[in-house]
CSV table of C-alpha atoms in Angstrom, one decimal:
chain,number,residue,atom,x,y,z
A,18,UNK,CA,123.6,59.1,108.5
A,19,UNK,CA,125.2,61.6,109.9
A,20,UNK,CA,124.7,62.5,114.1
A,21,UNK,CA,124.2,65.8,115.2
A,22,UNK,CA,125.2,66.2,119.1
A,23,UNK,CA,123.1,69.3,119.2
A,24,UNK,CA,121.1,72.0,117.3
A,25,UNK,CA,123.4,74.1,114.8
A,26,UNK,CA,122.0,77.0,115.9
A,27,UNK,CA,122.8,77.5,119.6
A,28,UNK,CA,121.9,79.9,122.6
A,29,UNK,CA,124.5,82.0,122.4
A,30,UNK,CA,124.7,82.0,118.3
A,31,UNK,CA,127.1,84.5,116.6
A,32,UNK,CA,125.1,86.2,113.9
A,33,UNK,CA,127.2,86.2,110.8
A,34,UNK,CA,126.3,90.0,110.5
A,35,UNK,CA,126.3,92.9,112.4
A,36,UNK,CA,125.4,96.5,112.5
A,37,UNK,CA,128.0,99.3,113.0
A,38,UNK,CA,128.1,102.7,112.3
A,39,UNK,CA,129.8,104.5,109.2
A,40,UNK,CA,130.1,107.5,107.8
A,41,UNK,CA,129.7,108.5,104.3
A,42,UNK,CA,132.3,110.3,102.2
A,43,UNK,CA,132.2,112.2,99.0
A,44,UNK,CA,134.9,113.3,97.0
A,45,UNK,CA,133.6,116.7,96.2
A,46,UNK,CA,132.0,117.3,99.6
A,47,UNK,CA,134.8,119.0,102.5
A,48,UNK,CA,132.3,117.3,105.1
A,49,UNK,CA,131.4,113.9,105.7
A,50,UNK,CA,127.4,112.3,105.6
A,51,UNK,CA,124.9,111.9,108.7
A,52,UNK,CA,126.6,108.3,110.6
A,53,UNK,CA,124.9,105.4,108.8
A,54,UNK,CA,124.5,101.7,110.3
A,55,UNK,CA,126.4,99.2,107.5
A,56,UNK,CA,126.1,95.9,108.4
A,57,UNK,CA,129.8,93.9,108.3
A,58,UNK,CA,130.3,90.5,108.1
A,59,UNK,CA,131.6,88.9,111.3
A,60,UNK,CA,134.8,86.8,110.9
A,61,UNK,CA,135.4,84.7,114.4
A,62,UNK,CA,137.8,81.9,114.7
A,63,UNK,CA,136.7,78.5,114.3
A,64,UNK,CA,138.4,75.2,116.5
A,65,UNK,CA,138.3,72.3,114.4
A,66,UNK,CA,138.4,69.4,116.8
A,67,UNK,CA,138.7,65.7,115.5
A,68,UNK,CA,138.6,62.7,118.5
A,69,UNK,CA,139.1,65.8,121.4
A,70,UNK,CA,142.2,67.1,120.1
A,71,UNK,CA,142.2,70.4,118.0
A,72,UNK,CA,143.9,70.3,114.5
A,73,UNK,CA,142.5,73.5,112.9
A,74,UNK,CA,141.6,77.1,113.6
A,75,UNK,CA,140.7,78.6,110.7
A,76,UNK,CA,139.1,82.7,110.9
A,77,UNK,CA,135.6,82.3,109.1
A,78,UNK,CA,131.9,83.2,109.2
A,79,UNK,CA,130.3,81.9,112.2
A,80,UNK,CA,127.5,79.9,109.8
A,81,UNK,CA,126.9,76.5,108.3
A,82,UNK,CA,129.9,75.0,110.7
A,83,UNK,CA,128.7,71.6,110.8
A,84,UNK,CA,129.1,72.1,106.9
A,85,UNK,CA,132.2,73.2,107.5
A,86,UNK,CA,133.7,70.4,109.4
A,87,UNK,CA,132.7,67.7,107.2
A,88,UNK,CA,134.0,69.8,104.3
A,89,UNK,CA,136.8,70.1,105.8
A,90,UNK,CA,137.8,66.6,107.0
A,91,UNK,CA,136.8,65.3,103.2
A,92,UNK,CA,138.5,68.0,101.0
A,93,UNK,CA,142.1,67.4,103.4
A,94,UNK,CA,141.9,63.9,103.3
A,95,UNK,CA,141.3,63.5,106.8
A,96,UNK,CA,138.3,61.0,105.8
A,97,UNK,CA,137.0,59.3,102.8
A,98,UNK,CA,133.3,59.3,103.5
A,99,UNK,CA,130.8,61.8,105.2
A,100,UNK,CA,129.5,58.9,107.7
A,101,UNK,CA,133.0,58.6,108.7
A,102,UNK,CA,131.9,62.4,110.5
A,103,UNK,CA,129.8,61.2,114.3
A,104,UNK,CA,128.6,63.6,116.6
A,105,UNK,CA,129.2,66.7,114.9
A,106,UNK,CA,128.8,69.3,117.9
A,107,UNK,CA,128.7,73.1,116.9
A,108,UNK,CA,129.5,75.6,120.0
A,109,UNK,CA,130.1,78.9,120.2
A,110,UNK,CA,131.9,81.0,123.2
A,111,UNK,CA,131.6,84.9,124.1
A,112,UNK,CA,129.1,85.8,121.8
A,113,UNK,CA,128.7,89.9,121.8
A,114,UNK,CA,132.2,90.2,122.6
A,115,UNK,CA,135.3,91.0,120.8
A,116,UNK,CA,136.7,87.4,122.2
A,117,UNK,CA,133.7,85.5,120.2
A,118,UNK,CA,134.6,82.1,118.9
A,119,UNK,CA,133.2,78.7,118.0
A,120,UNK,CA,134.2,74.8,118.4
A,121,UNK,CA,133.2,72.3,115.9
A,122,UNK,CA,134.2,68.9,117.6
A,123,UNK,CA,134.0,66.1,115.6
A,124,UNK,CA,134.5,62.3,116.1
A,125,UNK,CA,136.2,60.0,113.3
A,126,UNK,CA,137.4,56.5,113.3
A,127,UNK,CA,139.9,55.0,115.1
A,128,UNK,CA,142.1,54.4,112.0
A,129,UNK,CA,141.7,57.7,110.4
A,130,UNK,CA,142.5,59.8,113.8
A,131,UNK,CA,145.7,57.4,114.2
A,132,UNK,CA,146.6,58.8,110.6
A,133,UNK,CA,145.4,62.1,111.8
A,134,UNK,CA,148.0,62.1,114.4
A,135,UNK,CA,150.9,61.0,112.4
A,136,UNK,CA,150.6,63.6,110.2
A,137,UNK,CA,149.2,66.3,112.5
A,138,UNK,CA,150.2,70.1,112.2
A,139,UNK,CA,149.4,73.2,113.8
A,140,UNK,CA,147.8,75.1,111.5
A,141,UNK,CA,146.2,78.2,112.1
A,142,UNK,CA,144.4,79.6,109.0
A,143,UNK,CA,143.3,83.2,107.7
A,144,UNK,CA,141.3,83.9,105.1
A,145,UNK,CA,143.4,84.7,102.3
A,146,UNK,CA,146.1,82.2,102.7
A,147,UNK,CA,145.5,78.2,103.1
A,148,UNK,CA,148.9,76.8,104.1
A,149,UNK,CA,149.9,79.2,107.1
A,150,UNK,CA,151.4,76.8,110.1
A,151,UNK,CA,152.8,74.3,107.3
A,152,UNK,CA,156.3,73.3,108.4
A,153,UNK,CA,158.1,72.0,105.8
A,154,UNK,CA,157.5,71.7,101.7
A,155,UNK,CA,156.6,67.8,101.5
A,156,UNK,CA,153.4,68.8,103.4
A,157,UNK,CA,152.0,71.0,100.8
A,158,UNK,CA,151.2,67.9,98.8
A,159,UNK,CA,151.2,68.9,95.3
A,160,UNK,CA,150.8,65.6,93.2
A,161,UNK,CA,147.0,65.0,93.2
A,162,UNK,CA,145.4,61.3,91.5
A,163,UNK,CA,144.4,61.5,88.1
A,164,UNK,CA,140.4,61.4,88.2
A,165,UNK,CA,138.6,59.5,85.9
A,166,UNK,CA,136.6,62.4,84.0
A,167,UNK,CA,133.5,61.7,83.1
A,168,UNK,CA,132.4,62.1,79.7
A,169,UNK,CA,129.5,65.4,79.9
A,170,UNK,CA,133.1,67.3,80.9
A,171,UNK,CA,134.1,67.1,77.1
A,172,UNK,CA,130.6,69.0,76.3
A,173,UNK,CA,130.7,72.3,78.6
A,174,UNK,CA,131.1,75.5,77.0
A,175,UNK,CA,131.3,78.9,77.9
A,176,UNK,CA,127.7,79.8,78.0
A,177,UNK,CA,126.9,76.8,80.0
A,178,UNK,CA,129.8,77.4,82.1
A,179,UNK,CA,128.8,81.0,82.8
A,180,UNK,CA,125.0,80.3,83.6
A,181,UNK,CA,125.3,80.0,87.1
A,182,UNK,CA,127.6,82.9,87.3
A,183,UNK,CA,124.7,84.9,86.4
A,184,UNK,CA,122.7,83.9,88.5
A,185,UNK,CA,125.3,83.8,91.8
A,186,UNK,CA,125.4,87.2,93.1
A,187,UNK,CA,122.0,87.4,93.5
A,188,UNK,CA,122.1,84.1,95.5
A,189,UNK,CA,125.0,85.6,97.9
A,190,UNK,CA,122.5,86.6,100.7
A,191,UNK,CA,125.1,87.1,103.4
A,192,UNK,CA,127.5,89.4,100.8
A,193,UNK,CA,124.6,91.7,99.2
A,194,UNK,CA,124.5,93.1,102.4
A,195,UNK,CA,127.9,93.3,103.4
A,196,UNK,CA,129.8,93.2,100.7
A,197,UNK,CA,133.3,91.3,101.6
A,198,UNK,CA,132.3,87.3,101.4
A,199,UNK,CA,133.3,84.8,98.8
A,200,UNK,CA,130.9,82.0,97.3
A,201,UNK,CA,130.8,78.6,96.0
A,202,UNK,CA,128.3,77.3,94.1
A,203,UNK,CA,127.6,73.6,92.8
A,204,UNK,CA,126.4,73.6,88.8
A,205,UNK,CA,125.0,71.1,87.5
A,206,UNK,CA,126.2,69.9,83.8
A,207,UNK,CA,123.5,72.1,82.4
A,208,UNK,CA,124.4,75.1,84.4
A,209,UNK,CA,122.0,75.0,86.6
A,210,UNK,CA,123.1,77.0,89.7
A,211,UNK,CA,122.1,74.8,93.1
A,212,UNK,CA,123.7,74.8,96.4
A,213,UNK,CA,125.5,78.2,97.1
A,214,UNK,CA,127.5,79.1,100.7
A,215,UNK,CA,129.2,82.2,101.7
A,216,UNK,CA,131.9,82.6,104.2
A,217,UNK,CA,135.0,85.6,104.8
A,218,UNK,CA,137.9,82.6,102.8
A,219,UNK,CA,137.7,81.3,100.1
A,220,UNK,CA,138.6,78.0,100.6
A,221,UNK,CA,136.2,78.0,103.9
A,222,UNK,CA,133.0,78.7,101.4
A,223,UNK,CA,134.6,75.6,99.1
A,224,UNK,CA,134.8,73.3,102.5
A,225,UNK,CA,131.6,74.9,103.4
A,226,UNK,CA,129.7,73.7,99.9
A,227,UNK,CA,131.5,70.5,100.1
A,228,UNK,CA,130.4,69.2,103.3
A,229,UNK,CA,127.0,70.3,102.3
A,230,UNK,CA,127.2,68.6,99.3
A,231,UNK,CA,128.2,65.2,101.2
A,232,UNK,CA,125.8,65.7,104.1
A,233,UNK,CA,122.8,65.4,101.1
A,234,UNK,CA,125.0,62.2,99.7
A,235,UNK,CA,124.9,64.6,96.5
A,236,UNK,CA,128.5,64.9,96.4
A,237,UNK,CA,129.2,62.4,93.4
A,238,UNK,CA,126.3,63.7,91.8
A,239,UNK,CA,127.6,65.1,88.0
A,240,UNK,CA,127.9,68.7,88.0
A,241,UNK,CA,130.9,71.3,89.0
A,242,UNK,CA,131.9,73.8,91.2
A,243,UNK,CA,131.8,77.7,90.8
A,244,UNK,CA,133.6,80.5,93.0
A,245,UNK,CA,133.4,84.2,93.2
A,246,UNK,CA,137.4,84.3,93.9
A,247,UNK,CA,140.4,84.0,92.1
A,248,UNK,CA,141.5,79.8,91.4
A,249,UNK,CA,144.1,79.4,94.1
A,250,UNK,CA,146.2,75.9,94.7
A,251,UNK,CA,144.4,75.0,97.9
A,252,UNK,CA,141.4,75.2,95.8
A,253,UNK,CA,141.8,73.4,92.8
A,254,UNK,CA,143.9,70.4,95.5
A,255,UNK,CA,140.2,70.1,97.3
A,256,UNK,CA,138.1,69.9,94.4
A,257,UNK,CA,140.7,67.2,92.6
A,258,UNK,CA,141.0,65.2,96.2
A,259,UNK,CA,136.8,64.8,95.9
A,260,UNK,CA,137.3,64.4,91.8
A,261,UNK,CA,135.6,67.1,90.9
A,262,UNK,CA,136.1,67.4,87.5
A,263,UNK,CA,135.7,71.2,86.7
A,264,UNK,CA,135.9,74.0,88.4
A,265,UNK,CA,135.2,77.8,87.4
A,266,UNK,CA,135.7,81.0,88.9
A,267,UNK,CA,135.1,84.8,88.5
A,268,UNK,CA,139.4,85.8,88.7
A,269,UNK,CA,142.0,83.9,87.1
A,270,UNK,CA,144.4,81.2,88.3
A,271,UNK,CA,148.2,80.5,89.5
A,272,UNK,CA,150.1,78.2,87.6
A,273,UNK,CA,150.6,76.2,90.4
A,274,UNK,CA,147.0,76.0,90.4
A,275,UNK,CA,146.9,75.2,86.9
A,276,UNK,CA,149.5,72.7,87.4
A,277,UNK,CA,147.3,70.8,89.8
A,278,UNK,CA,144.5,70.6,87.8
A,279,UNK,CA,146.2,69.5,84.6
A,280,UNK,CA,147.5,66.5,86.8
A,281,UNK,CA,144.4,66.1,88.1
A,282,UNK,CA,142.5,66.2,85.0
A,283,UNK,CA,140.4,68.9,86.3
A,284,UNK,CA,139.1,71.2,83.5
A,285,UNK,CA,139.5,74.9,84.5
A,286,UNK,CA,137.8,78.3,83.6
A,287,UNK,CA,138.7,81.6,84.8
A,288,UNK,CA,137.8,85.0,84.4
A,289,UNK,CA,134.2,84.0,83.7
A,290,UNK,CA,132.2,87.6,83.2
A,291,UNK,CA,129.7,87.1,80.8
A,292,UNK,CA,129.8,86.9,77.8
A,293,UNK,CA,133.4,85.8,77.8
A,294,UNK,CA,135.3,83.1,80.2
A,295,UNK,CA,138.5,81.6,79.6
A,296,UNK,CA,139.2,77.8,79.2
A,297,UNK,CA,143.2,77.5,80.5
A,298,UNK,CA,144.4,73.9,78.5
């Protein structure tokens, strides 16, 4: 059971959107529209802090950050099990101001912060990139365990694959109205589109899905993971360390990406826009 310190939503919470003002533009118009209020999504940086001593800071949306956390320690190895997680505290700092920010602090183990340490690295993330503050090659870790795949893998197609892609944009509350998040969804072997988060990275919505997945003790629970973005390393490396044994998204793959999943085991489809999606083998 995981311990909450205190209430995710907080006080001083950072609302994941806001209104600003806009104007519209035409192409065949010399002047520009009546000033409109759009609402934007609101990208803040997030302090991951494991046993009082900060390890990430990753620029995401200020939501589902106990989700976050977990997903985060599980997917980089920095636990094996969601209990492992105690006292998950969510805080948030300067909210209304252009200096807005939140903490997650989060207590492990003994054993796993001493392993923590060792390999501890500054990294500060953004949301297109998932290796910035990296210092050297060997900590890219390239060479994921082969999972052991189960055998309903062998079965998906392309129209059960694409189901829940169908089905995702109109579960995207947070991006309908501001148009610039990235999902992931969990699918169940069937297709059946369940939990879906949203965040500004892509690889923060995966974390964000994954702890949510492991909070609900759902996360070994047969089924596979969806994304509105393009199949990037860092992605493909989180799914295979929680053997996750497909994964699908709306853009296409790297070959590094590839390459990790075909060690992994990891079947992966890209470009999935109804009525077509490709299997990459």
């Amino acid at each position: 059971m995981i311990e909450f310190a205190r209430p995710f939503v907080l006080p001083d919470f950072i609302e994941p959107l806001q209104c600003l003002p806009a104007q519209p533009w035409r192409c065949d118009a010399r002047e520009a529209g009546h000033p409109q209020d759009v609402q934007i999504a609101a990208e803040v940086p997030v302090a991951l802090v494991f046993n009082g001593i900060s390890h990430a800071v990753m620029m995401a949306t200020p939501q589902d950050l106990a989700e976050f956390a977990v997903g985060f320690a599980l997917s980089e190895g920095i636990v094996e099990q969601a209990h492992e997680c105690r006292d998950v505290e969510v805080s948030t700092h300067g909210a209304g101001t252009p200096e807005a920010s939140c903490t997650v602090q989060v207590e492990i183990p003994p054993r796993h912060f001493m392993r923590l340490k060792e390999r501890r690295r500054a990294l500060v993330g953004r949301t297109g990139c998932g290796v910035c503050g990296i210092d050297s090659l060997q900590a890219l870790d390239l060479r994921p365990e082969r999972m052991q795949v189960p055998e309903w893998v062998g079965s998906l197609d392309a129209a059960t694959v694409l189901r829940p892609f169908a089905e995702l944009g109109e579960r995207q509350t947070l991006n309908r109205h501001a148009g610039s998040l990235h999902a992931a969804g969990w699918a169940t072997p069937a297709g059946e589109l369940q939990d879906v988060l949203e965040d500004v990275g892509r690889h923060n919505a995966l974390d964000k899905l994954l702890g949510r997945r492991a909070l609900a003790g759902q996360l070994g629970k047969p089924g596979f993971v969806v994304m509105t973005s393009r199949t990037s390393y860092e992605l493909v490396r989180k799914c295979a360390r929680l053997s996750v044994p497909a994964f699908a998204t709306i853009s296409a793959p790297t070959t590094l990406a590839l390459q990790l999943a075909r060690e992994a085991g990891m079947q992966l489809w890209g470009l999935c826009r109804p009525p077509t999606a490709l299997r990459y083998v």
